[in-house]
mmCIF file of C-alpha atoms and ligand atoms in Angstrom:
data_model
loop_
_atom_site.group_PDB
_atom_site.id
_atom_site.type_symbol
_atom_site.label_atom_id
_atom_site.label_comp_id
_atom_site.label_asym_id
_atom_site.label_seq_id
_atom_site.Cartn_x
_atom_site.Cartn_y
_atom_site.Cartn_z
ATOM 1 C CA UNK H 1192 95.330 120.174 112.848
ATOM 2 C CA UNK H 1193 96.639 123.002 111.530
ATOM 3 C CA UNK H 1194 96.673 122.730 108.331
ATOM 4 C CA UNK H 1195 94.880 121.222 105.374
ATOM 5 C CA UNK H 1196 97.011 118.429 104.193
ATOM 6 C CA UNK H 1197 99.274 115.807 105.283
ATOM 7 C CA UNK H 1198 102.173 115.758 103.154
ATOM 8 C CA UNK H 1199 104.807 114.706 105.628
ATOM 9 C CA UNK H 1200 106.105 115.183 109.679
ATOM 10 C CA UNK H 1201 107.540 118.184 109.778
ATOM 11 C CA UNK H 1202 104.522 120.421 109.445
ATOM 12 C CA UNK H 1203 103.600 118.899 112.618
ATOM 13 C CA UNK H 1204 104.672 119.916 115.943
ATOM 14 C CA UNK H 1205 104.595 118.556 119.536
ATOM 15 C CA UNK H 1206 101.005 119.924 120.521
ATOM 16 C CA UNK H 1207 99.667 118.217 116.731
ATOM 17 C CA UNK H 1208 101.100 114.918 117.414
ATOM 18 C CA UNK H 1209 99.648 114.886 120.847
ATOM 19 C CA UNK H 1210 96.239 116.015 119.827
ATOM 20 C CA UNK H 1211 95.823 113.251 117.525
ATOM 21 C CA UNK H 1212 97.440 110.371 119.137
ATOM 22 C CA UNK H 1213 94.707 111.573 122.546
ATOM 23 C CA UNK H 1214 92.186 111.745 119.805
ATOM 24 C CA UNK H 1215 93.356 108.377 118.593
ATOM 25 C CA UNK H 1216 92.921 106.962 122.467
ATOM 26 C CA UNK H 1217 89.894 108.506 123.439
ATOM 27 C CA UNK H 1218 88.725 106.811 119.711
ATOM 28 C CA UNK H 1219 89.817 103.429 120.561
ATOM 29 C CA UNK H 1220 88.326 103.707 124.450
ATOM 30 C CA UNK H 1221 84.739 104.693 122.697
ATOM 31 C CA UNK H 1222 84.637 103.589 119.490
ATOM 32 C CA UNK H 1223 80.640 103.744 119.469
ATOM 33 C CA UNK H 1224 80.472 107.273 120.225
ATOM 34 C CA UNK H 1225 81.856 107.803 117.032
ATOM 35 C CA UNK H 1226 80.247 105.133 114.411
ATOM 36 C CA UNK H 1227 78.452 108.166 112.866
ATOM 37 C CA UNK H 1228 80.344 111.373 113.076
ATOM 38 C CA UNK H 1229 80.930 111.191 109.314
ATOM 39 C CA UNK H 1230 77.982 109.593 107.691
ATOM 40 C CA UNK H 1231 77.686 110.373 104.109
ATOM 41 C CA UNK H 1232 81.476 111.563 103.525
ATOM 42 C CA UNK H 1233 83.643 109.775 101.003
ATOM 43 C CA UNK H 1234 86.938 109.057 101.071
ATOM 44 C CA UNK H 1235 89.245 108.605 97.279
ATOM 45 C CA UNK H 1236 91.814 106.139 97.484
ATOM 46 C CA UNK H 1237 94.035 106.358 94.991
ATOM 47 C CA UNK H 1238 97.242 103.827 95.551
ATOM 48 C CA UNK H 1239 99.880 104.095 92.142
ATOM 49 C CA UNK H 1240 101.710 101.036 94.263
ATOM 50 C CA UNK H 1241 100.756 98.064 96.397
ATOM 51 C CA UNK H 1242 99.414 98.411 99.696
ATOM 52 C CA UNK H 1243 97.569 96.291 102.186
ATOM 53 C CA UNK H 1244 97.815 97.240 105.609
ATOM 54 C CA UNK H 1245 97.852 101.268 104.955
ATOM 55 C CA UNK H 1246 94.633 101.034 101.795
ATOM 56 C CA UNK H 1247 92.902 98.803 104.283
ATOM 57 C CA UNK H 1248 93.328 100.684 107.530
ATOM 58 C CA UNK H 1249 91.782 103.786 105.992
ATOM 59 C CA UNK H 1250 88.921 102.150 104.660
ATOM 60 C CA UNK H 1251 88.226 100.625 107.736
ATOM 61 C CA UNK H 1252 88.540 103.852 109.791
ATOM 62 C CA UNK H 1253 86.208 105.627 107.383
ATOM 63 C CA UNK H 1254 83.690 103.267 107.578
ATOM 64 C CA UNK H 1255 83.714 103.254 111.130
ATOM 65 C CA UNK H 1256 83.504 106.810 111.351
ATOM 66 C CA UNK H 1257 80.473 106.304 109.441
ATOM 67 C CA UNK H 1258 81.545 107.060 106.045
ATOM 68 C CA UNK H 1259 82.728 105.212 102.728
ATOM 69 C CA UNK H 1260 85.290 104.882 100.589
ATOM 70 C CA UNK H 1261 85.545 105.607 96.667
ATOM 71 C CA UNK H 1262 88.685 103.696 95.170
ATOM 72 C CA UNK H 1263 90.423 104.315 92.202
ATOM 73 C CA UNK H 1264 91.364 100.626 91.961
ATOM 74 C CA UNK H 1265 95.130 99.077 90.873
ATOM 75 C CA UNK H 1266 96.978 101.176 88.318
ATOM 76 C CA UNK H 1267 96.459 98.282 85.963
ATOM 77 C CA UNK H 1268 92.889 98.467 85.987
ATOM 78 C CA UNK H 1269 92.239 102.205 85.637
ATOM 79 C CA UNK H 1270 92.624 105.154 83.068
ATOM 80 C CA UNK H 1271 96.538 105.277 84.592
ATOM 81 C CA UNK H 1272 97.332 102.673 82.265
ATOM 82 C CA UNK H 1273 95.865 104.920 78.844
ATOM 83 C CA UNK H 1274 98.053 107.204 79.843
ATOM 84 C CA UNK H 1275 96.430 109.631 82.246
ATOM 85 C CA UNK H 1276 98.469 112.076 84.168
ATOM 86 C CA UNK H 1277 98.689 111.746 87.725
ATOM 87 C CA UNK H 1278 97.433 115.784 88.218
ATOM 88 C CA UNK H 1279 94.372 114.779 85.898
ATOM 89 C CA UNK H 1280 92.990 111.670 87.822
ATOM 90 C CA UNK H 1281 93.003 113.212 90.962
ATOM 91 C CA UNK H 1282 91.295 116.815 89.430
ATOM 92 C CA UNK H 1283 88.373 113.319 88.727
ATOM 93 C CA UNK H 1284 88.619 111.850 91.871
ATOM 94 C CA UNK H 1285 88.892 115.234 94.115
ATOM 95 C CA UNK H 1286 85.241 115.865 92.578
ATOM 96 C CA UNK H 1287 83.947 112.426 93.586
ATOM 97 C CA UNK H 1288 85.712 112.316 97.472
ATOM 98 C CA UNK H 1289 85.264 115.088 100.892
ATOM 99 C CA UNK H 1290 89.010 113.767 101.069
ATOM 100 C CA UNK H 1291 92.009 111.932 99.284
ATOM 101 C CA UNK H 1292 94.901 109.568 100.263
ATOM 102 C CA UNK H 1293 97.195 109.325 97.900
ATOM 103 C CA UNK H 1294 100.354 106.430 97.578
ATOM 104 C CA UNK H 1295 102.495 107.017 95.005
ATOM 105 C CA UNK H 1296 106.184 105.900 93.562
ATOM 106 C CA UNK H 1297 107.833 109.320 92.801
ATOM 107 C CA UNK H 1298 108.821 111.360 95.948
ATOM 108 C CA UNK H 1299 107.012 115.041 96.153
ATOM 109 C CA UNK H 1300 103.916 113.483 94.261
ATOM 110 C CA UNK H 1301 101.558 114.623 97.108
ATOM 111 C CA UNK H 1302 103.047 117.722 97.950
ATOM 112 C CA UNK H 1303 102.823 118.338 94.145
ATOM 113 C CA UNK H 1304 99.389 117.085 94.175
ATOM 114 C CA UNK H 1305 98.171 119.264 97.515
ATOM 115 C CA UNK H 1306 99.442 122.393 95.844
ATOM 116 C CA UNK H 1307 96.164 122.342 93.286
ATOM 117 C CA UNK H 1308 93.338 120.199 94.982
ATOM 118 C CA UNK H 1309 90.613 121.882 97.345
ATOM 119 C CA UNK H 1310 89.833 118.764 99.348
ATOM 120 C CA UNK H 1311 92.128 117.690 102.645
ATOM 121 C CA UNK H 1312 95.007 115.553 100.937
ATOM 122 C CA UNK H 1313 96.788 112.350 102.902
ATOM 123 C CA UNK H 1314 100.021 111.656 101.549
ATOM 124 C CA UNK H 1315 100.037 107.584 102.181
ATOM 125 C CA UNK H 1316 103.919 107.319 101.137
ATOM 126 C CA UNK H 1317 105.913 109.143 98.241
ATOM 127 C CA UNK H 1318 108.708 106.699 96.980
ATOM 128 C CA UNK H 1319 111.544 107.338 98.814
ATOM 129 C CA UNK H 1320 110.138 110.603 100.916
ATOM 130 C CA UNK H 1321 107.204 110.776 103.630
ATOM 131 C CA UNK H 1322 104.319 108.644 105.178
ATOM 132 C CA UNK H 1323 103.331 110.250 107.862
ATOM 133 C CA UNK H 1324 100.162 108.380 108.927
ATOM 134 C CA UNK H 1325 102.261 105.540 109.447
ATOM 135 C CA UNK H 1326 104.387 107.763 111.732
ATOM 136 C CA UNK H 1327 101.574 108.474 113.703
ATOM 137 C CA UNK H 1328 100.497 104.963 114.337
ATOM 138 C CA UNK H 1329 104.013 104.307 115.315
ATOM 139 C CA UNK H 1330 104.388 106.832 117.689
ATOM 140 C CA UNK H 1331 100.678 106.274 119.152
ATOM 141 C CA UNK H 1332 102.413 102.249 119.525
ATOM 142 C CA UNK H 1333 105.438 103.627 121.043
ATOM 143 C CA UNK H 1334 103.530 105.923 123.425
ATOM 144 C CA UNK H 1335 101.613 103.402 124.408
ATOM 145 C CA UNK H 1336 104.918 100.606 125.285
ATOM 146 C CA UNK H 1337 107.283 102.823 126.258
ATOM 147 C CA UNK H 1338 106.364 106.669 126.251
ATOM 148 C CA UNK H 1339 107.803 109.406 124.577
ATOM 149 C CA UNK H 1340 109.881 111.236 126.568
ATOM 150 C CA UNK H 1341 113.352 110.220 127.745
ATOM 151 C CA UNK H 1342 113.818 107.208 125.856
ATOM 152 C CA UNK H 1343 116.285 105.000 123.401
ATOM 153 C CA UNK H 1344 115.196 104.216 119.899
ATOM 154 C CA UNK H 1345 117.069 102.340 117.050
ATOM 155 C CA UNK H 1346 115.704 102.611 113.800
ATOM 156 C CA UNK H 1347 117.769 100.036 111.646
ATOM 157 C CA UNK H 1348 117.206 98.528 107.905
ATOM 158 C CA UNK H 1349 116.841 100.601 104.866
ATOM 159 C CA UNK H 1350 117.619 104.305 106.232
ATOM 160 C CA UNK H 1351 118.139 105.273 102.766
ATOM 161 C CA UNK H 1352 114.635 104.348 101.144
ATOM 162 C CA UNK H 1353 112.481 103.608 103.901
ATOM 163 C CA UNK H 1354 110.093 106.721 104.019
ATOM 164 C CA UNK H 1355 108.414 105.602 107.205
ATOM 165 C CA UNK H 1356 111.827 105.900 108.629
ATOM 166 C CA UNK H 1357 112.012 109.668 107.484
ATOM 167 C CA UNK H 1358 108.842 110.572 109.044
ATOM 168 C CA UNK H 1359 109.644 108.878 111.881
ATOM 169 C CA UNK H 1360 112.974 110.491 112.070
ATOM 170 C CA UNK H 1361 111.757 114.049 112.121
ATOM 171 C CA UNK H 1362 108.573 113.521 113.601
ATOM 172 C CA UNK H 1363 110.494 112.025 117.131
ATOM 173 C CA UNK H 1364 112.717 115.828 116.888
ATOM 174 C CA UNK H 1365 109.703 116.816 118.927
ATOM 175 C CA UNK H 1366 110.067 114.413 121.831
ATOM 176 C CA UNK H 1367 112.991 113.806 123.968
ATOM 177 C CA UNK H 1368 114.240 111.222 122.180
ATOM 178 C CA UNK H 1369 117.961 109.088 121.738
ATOM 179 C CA UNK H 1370 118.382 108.054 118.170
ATOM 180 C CA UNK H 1371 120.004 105.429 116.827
ATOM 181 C CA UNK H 1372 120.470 104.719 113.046
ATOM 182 C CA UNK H 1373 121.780 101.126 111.991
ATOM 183 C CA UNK H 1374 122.493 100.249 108.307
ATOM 184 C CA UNK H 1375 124.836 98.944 106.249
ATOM 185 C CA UNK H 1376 127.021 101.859 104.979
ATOM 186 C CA UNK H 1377 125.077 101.993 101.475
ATOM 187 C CA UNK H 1378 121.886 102.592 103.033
ATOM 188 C CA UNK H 1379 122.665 104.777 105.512
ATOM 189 C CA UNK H 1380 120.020 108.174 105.914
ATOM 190 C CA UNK H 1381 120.035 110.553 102.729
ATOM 191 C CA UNK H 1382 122.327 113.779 103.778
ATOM 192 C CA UNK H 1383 118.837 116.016 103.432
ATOM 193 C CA UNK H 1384 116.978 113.784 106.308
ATOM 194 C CA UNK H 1385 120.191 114.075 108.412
ATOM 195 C CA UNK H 1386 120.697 117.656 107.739
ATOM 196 C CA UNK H 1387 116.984 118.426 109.159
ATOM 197 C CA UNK H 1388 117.546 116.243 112.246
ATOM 198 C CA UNK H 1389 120.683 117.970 112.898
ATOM 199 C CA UNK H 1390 119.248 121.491 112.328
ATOM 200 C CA UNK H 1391 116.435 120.720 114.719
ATOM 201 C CA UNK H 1392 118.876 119.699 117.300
ATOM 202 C CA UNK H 1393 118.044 115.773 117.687
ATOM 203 C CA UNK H 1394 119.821 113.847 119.784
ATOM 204 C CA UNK H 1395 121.591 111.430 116.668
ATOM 205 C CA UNK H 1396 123.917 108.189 116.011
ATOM 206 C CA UNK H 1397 125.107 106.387 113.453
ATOM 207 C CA UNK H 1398 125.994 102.413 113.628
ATOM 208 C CA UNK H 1399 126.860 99.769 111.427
ATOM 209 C CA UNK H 1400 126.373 96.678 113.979
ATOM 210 C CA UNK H 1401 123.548 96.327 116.139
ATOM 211 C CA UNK H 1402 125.671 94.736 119.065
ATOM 212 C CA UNK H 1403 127.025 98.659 119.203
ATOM 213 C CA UNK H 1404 123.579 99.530 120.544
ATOM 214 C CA UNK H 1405 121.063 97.021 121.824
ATOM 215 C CA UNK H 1406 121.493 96.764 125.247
ATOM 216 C CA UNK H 1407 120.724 100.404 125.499
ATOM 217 C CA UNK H 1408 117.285 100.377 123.574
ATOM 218 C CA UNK H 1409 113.635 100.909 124.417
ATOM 219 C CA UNK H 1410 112.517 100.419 121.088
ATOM 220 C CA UNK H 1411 113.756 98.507 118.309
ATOM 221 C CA UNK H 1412 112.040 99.596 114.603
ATOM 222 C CA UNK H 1413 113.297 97.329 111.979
ATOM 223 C CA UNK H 1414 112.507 98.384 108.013
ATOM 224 C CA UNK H 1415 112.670 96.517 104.857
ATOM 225 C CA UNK H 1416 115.114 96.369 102.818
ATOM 226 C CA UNK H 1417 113.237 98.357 99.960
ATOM 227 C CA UNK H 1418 113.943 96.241 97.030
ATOM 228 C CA UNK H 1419 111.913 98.128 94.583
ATOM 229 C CA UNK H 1420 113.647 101.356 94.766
ATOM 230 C CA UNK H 1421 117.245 99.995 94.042
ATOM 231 C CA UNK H 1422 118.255 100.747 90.217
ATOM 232 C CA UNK H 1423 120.222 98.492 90.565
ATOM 233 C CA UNK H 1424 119.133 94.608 91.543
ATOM 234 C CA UNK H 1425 122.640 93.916 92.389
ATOM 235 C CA UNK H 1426 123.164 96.665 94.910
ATOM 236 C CA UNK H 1427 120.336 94.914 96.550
ATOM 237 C CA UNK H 1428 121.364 91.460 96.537
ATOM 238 C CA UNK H 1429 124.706 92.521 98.333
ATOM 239 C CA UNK H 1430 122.283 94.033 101.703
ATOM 240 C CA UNK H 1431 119.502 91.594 101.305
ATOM 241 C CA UNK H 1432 119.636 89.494 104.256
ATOM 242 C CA UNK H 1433 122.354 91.067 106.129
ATOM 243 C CA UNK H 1434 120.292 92.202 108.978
ATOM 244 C CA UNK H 1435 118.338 89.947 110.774
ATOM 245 C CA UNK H 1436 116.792 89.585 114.364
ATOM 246 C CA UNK H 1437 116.541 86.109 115.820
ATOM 247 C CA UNK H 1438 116.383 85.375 119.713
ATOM 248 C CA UNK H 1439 120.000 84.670 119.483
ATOM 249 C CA UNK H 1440 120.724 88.697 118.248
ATOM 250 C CA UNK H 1441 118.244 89.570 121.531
ATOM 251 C CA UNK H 1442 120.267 88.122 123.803
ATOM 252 C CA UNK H 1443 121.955 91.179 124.820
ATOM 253 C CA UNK H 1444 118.397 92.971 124.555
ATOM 254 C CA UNK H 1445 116.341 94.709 127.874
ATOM 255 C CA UNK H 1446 113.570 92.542 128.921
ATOM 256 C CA UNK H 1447 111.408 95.940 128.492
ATOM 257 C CA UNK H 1448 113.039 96.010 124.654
ATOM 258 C CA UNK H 1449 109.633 96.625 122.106
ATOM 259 C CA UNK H 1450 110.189 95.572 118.778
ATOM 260 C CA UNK H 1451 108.173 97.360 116.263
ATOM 261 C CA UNK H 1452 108.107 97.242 112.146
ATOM 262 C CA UNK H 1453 105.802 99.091 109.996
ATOM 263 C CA UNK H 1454 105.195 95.498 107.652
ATOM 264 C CA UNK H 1455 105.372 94.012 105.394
ATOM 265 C CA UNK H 1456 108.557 91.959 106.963
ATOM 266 C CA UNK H 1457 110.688 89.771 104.434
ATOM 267 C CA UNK H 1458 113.284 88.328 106.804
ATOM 268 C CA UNK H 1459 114.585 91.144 109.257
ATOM 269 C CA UNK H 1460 112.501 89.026 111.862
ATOM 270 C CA UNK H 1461 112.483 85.993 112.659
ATOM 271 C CA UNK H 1462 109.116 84.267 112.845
ATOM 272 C CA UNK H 1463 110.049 82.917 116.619
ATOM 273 C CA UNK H 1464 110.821 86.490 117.930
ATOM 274 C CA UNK H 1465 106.752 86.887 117.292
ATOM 275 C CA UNK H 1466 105.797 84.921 120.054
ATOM 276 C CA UNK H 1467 107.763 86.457 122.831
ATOM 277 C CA UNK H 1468 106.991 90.288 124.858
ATOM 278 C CA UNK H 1469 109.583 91.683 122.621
ATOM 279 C CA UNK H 1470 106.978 91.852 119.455
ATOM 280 C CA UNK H 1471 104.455 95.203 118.737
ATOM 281 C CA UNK H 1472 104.250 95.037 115.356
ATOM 282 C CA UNK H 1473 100.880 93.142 114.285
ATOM 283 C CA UNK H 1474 99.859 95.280 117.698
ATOM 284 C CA UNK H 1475 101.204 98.522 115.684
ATOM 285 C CA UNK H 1476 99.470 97.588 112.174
ATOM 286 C CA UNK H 1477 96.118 97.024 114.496
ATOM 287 C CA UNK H 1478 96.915 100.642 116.045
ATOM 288 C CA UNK H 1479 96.372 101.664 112.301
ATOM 289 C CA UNK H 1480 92.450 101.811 112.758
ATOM 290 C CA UNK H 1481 91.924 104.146 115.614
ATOM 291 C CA UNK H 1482 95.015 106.408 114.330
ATOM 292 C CA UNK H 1483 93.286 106.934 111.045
ATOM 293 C CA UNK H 1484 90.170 107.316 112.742
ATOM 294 C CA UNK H 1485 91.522 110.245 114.578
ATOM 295 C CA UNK H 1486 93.258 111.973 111.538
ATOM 296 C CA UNK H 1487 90.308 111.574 109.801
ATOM 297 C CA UNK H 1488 87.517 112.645 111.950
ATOM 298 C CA UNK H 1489 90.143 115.466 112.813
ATOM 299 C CA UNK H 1490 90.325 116.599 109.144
ATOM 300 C CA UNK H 1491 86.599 115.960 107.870
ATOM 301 C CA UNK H 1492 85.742 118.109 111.090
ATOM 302 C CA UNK H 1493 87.166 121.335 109.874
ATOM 303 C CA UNK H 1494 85.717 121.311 106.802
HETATM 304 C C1 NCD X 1464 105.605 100.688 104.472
HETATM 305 C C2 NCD X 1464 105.606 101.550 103.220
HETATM 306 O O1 NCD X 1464 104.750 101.380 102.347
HETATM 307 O O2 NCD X 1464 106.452 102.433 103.172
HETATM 308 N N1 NCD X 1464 104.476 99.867 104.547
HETATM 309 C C3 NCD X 1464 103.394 100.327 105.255
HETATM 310 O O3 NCD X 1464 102.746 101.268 104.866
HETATM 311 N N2 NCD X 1464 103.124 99.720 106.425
HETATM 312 C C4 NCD X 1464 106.869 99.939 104.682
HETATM 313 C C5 NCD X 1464 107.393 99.059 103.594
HETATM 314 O O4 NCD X 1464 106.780 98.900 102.532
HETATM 315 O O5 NCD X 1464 108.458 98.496 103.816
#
């Protein structure tokens, strides 16, 4: 990779993304060949909100690459709750760690973060903003069910919030790639997100109904409704629920469709959709491993 840090998708470009995600393949075809490449590094996790599938995906990748993890534990159990400032735990935890991931509620915390601190930084999700790893993993799942070039994709929840959805976003700029954004009108993508897109040229739609689109789609990546970054619990209560996907909604849907979701799902899926062709997402959250593997090893190998 280019450069140091991953703070979010748009420092990478088409040649990046496919470097890792072959990295990522040639990892998961032979993962013995690389159960020591890293023996002896550490990796910090520090994670300022919950996080299973994203914490535990990196600590297994490190470990299989050899390596270990040192974990700053829950907020509640460590000096973040006397009062420590974010800037001065990781100065601590940069000293322990050959690399950091850092999740955090306030958007620009890691780019703040990777402006002072010498070791490679992973931005694991900044409130509202970037989490690029997950992009990856997404796009290495996508790659792998329906390629990347000259395809349909809806991306439909929580456009506003959802930061996986703004990696995503930018990071598919770079293939040639149909977009296809459904909300409801409140939580449609922020004006900055859709200003980028625009500037880079992507190929971009806006929907309200889901009927509008589905017959048309390769892929179908459904969000969250992000609950915990509404101010206000009543603006949530009047979206919660309102988009759903049951086998009835697929009836319209290509036998080809893949349905993917970064997880944790509340209710935009149906548990019976999980047993049919249509669903990629524990198959995405497994692609987690080998992805992290390759943006690791790629990162610990340049320094
Ligand atoms: C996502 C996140 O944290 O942004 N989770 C994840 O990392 N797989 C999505 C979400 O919380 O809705």
């Amino acid at each position: 990779m280019r450069h140091d840090h991953l703070i979010d998708t748009k420092q990478l470009d088409r040649a990046d993304i496919e470097n890792l995600l072959d990295r990522a393949a040639e990892i998961d075809a032979n993962p013995g060949e690389y159960a020591n490449r890293h023996a002896g590094k550490l990796l910090g996790l520090m994670f300022y909100e919950p996080s299973t599938r994203t914490k535990m995906s990196f600590e297994t990748a490190i470990k299989r690459l050899g390596g270990d993890i040192v974990d700053m534990g829950s907020v509640e159990s460590s000096s973040v709750k006397k009062g420590e400032s974010l800037a001065d735990t990781t100065r601590v935890v940069e000293g322990y760690s050959d690399a950091l991931v850092l999740r955090h509620p306030s958007q620009g915390a890691a780019k703040m973060v990777g402006d002072f601190v010498d070791v490679p930084l992973l931005n694991a999700g900044d409130g509202a903003g970037h989490h690029p790893t997950q992009t990856l993993l997404d796009l290495y799942t996508i790659r792998e069910n329906a390629g990347l070039d000259d395809i349909t994709i809806g991306i439909m929840g929580d456009l506003k919030y959802g930061r996986t959805v703004h990696s995503l976003a930018h990071a598919l700029t770079n293939f040639d790639v149909r977009q296809h954004f459904i909300s409801p009108r409140s939580l449609q993508l922020p004006r900055s997100v859709r200003y980028d897109l625009h500037e880079s040229g992507a190929n971009v739609r806006e929907h309200t109904d889901i009927e509008d689109v589905l017959p048309n789609l390769d892929v179908l990546y459904v969000t969250r409704i992000q609950r915990e970054r509404f101010p206000d619990e009543n603006e949530y209560r009047e979206v919660a629920g309102e988009y759903r996907i049951n086998m009835e909604t697929l009836e319209g849907a290509s036998d080809e469709l893949t349905i993917m979701h970064p997880l944790p799902r509340v209710d935009e899926i149906a548990p019976e959709v999980d047993d049919t062709e249509y669903a990629t997402y524990f198959e995405q959250a497994h692609n987690g491993v080998p992805v992290r593997m390759a943006i690791l090893d790629s990162m610990l190998e340049e320094q």
